[in-house]
Coordinates of C-alpha atoms and ligand atoms in Angstrom, one line a residue:
X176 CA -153.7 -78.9 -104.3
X177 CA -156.0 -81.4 -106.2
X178 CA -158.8 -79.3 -108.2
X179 CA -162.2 -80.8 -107.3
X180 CA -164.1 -82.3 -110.4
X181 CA -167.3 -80.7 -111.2
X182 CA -169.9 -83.6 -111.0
X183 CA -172.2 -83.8 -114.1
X184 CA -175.6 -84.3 -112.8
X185 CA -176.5 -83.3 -109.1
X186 CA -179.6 -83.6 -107.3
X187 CA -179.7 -81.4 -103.9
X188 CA -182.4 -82.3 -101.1
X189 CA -184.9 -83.6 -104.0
X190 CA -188.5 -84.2 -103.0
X191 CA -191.8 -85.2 -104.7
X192 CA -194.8 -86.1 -103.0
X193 CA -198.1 -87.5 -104.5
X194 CA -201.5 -86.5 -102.8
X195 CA -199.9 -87.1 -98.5
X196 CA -197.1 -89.3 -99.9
X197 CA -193.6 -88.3 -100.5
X198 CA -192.7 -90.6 -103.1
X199 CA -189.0 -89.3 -102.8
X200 CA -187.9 -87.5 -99.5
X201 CA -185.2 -85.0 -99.4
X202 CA -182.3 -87.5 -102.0
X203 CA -179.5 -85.9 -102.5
X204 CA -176.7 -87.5 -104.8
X205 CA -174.0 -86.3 -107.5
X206 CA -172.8 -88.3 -111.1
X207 CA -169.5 -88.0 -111.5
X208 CA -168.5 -88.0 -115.6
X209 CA -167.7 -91.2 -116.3
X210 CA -169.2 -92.9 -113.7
X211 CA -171.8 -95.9 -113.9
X212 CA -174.1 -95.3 -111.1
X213 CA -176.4 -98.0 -109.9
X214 CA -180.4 -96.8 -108.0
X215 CA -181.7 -99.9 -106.2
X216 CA -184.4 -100.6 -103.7
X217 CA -187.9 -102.5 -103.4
X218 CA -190.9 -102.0 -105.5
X219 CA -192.0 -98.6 -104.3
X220 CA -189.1 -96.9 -102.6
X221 CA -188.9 -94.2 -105.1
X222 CA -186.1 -94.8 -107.9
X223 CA -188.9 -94.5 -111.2
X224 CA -190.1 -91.1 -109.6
X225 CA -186.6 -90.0 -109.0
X226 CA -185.2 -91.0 -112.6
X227 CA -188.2 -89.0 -114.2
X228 CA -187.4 -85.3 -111.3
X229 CA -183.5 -86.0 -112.8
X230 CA -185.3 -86.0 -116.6
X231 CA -187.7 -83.6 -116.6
X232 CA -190.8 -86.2 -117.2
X233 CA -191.8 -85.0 -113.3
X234 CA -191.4 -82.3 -111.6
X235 CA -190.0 -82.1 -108.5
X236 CA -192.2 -80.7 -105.5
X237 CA -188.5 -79.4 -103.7
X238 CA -185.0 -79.0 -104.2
X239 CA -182.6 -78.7 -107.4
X240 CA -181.2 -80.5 -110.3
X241 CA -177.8 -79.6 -111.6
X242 CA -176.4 -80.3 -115.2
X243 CA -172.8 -79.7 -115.4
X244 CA -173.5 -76.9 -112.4
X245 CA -176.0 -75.2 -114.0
X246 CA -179.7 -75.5 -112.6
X247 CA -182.5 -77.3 -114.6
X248 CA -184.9 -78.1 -112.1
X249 CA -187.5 -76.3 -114.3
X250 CA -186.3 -77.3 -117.7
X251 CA -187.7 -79.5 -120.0
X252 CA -187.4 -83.0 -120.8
X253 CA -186.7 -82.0 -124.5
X254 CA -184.5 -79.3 -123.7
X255 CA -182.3 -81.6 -121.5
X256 CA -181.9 -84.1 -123.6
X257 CA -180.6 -81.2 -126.2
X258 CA -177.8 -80.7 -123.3
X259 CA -176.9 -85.1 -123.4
X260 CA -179.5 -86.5 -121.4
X261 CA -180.8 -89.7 -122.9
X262 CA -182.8 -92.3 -121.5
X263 CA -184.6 -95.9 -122.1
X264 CA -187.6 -96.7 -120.6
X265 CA -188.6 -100.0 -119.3
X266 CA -190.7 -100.7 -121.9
X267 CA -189.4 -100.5 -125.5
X268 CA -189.6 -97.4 -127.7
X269 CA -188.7 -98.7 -131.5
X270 CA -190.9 -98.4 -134.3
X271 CA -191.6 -101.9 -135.1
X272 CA -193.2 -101.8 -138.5
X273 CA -189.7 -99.9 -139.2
X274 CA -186.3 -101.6 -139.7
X275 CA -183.6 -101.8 -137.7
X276 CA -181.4 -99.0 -140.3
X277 CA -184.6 -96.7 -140.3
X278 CA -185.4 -97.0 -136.4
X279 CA -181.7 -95.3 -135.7
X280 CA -182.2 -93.2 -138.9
X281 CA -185.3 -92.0 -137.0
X282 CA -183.5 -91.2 -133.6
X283 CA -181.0 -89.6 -135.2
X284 CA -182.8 -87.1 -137.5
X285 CA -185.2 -86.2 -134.0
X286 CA -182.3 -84.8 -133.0
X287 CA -181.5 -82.5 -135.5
X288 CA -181.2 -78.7 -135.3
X289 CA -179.8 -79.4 -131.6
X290 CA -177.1 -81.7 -130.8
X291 CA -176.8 -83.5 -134.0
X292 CA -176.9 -80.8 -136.1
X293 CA -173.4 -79.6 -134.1
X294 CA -171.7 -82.8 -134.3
X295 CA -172.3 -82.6 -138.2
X296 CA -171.0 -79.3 -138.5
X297 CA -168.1 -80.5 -136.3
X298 CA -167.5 -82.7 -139.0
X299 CA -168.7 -86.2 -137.4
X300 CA -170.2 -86.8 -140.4
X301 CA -173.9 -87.5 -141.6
X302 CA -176.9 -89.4 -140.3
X303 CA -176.1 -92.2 -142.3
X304 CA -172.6 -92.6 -141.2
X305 CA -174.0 -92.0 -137.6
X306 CA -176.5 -95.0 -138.3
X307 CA -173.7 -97.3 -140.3
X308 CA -171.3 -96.7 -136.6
X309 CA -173.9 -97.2 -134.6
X310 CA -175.3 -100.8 -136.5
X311 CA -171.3 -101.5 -136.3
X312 CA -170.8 -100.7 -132.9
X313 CA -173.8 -102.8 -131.4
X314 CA -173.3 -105.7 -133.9
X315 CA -176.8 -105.0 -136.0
X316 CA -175.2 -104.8 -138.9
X317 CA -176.8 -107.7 -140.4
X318 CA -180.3 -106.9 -138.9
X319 CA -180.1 -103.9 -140.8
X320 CA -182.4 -104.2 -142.9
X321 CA -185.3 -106.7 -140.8
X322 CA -188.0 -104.8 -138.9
X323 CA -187.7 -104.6 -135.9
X324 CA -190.7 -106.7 -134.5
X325 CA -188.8 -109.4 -136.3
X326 CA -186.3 -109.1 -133.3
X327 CA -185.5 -111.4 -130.4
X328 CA -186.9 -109.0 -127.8
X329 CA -183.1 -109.0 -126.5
X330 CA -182.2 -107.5 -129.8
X331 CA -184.9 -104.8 -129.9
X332 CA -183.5 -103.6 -126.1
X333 CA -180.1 -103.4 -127.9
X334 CA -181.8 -101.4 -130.8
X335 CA -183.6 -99.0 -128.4
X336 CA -180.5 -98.4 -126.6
X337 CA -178.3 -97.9 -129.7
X338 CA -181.1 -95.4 -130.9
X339 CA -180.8 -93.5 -127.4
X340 CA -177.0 -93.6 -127.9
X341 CA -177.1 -92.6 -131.8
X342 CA -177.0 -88.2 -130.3
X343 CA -174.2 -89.4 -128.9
X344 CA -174.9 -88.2 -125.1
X345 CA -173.0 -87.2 -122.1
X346 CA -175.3 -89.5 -119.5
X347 CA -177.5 -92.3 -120.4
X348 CA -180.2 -93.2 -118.0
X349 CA -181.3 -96.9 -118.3
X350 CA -184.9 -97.9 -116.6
X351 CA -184.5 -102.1 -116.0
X352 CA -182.3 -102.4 -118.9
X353 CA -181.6 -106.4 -118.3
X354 CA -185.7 -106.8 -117.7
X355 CA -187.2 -109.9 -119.9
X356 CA -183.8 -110.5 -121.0
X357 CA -182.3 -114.1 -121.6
X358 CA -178.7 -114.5 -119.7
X359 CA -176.9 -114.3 -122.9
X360 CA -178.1 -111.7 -124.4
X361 CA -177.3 -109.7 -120.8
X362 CA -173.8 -110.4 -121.5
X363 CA -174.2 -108.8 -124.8
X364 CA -175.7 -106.1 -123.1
X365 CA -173.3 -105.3 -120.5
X366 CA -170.2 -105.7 -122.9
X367 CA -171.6 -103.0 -125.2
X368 CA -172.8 -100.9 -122.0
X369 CA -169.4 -101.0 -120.4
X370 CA -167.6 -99.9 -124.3
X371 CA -169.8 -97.3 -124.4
X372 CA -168.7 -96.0 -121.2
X373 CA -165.2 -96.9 -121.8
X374 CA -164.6 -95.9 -125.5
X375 CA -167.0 -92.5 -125.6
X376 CA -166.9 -91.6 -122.5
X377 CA -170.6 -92.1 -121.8
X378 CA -172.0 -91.9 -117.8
X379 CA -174.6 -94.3 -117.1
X380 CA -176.7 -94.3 -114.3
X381 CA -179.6 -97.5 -114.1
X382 CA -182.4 -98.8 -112.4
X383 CA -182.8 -102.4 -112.3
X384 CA -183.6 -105.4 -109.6
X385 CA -181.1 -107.7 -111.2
X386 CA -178.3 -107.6 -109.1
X387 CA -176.0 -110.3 -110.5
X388 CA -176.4 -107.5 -113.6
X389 CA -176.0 -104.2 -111.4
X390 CA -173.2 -105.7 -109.2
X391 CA -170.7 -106.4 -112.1
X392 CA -171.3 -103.6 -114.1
X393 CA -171.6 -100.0 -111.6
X394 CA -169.0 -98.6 -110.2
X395 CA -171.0 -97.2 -107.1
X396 CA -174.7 -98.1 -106.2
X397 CA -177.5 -96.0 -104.3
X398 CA -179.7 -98.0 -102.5
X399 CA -183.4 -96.3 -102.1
X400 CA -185.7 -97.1 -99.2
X401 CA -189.3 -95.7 -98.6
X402 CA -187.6 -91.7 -100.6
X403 CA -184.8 -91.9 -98.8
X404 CA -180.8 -93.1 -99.5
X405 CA -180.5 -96.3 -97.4
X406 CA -176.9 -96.7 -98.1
X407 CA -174.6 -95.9 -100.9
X408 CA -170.9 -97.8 -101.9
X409 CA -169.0 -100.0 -104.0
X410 CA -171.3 -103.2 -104.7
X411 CA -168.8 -104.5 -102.7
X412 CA -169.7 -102.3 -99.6
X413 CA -173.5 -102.6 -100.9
X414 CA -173.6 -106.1 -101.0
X415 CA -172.2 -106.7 -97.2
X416 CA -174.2 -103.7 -95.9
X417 CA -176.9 -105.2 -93.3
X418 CA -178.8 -102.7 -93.4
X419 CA -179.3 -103.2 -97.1
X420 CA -179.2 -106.9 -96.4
X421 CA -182.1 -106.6 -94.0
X422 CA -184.0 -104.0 -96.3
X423 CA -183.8 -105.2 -99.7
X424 CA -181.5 -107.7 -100.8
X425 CA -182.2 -110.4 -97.9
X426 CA -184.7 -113.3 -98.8
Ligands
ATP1596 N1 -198.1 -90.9 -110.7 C1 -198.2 -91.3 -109.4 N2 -199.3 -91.0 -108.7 C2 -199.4 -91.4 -107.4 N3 -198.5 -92.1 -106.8 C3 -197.4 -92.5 -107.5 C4 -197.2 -92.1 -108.8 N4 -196.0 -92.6 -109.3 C5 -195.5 -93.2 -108.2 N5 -196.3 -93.2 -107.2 C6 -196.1 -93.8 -105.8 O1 -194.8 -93.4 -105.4 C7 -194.1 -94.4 -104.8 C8 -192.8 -94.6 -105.5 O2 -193.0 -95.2 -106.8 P1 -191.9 -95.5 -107.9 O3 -192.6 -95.9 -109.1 O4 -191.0 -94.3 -108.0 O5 -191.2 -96.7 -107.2 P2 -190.1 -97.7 -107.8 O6 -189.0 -97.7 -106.8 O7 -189.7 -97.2 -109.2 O8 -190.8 -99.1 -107.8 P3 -190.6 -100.3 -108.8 O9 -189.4 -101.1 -108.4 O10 -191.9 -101.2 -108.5 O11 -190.6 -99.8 -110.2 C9 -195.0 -95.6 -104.8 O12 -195.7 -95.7 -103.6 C10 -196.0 -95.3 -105.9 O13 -197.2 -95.9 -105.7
MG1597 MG1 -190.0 -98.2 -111.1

């Protein structure tokens, strides 16, 4: 008999309603570890509201969030991302008077006396080897020392991404991560993206409307209509769906 895997994140029947509208109606969806999980949909069905119930920035007005199982519907975002939830937002959170060294120096050390703090006792090693892999692993080594609003903007998403990445979490949740960026620098992104998944493990789960970007890099996408799951699949399934053809990718 096969053992079923326990999903990491879970979100049962998940509402949230502003004022008479119910921004998100009843979603219910599981992560799986490992997995890169795509949220799609028009402007206004619901996928910023849901991100932030799964993160703790909202709360929900019904139904449960599950970490690894374990409830934290009513936790904090803090406290979650102490348990390996990170995130980016859409609009860039670097320090850009700071350089590129002291921006991940600065993520890291928030950090401390929670997740970080383990890893170092664990013997991972110290902030600055934690900055040094993570300037080696996204290629910033020689940006190290520039600040960062001396950055291609492409370059600052990479840095506030590798700064989210630096507490080195279980899921990563990525709002329009290929937004304002050129075509080659989305190749950049996605290669990094996929070897974080691939080479630490990392789940991702992302919002974005560039589908050329979500199609080749998930693994399963959830499309969002009006609150509710339209259709979920391989891109494969997603992108010959015509329901979803009719509702959202059509045009
Ligand atoms: N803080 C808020 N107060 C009132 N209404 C809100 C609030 N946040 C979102 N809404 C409404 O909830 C609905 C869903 O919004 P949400 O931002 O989640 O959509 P979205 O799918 O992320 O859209 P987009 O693709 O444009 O980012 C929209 O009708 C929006 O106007
Ligand atoms: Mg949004």
């Amino acid at each position: 008999m096969s053992e079923a895997i326990q999903p990491l994140l879970e979100v049962d029947n998940l509402s949230r309603r502003f004022g008479p509208q119910l921004a998100v109606d009843g979603v219910s969806l599981a992560v799986q570890p490992g997995e890169i999980l795509g949220v799609i949909g028009p402007n206004g069905s619901g996928k910023s509201t849901l991100f932030n119930c799964m993160l703790g920035q909202l709360a929900p007005s019904a139904g449960e969030v599950r970490l690894s199982g374990r409830k934290i519907t009513t936790m904090g975002a803090a406290d979650r991302c102490h348990q390996g939830m990170a995130r980016t937002f859409q609009l860039l959170q670097t320090f850009p008077g700071l350089t590129v060294a002291q921006n991940l120096r600065v993520a890291a050390q928030e950090h401390q006396g929670s997740m970080l703090s383990r890893l170092l006792r664990g013997g991972w090693g110290g902030t600055e080897r934690a900055v040094q892999r993570s300037l080696a692993f996204f290629k910033l080594e020689h940006l190290a020392h520039e600040r960062a609003e001396a950055l291609s903007y492409g370059q600052q998403k990479l840095l506030d991404i590798a700064m989210a990445l630096i507490v080195e979490p279980r899921i990563l949740f990525l709002d329009e991560p290929a937004g304002g960026v050129t075509p080659q620098m989305i190749a950049q992104l996605k290669a990094l993206l996929l070897a974080a998944n691939r080479e630490r493990g990392v789940s991702l789960v992302l919002v974005e409307h560039n589908m050329d970007f979500v199609m080749s890099i998930c693994t399963r996408i959830v499309v969002l209509a009006a609150g509710r799951i339209l259709a979920q699949g391989t891109p494969q399934q997603i992108l010959h769906n015509p329901t979803v053809i009719e509702a959202y990718l059509g045009g």
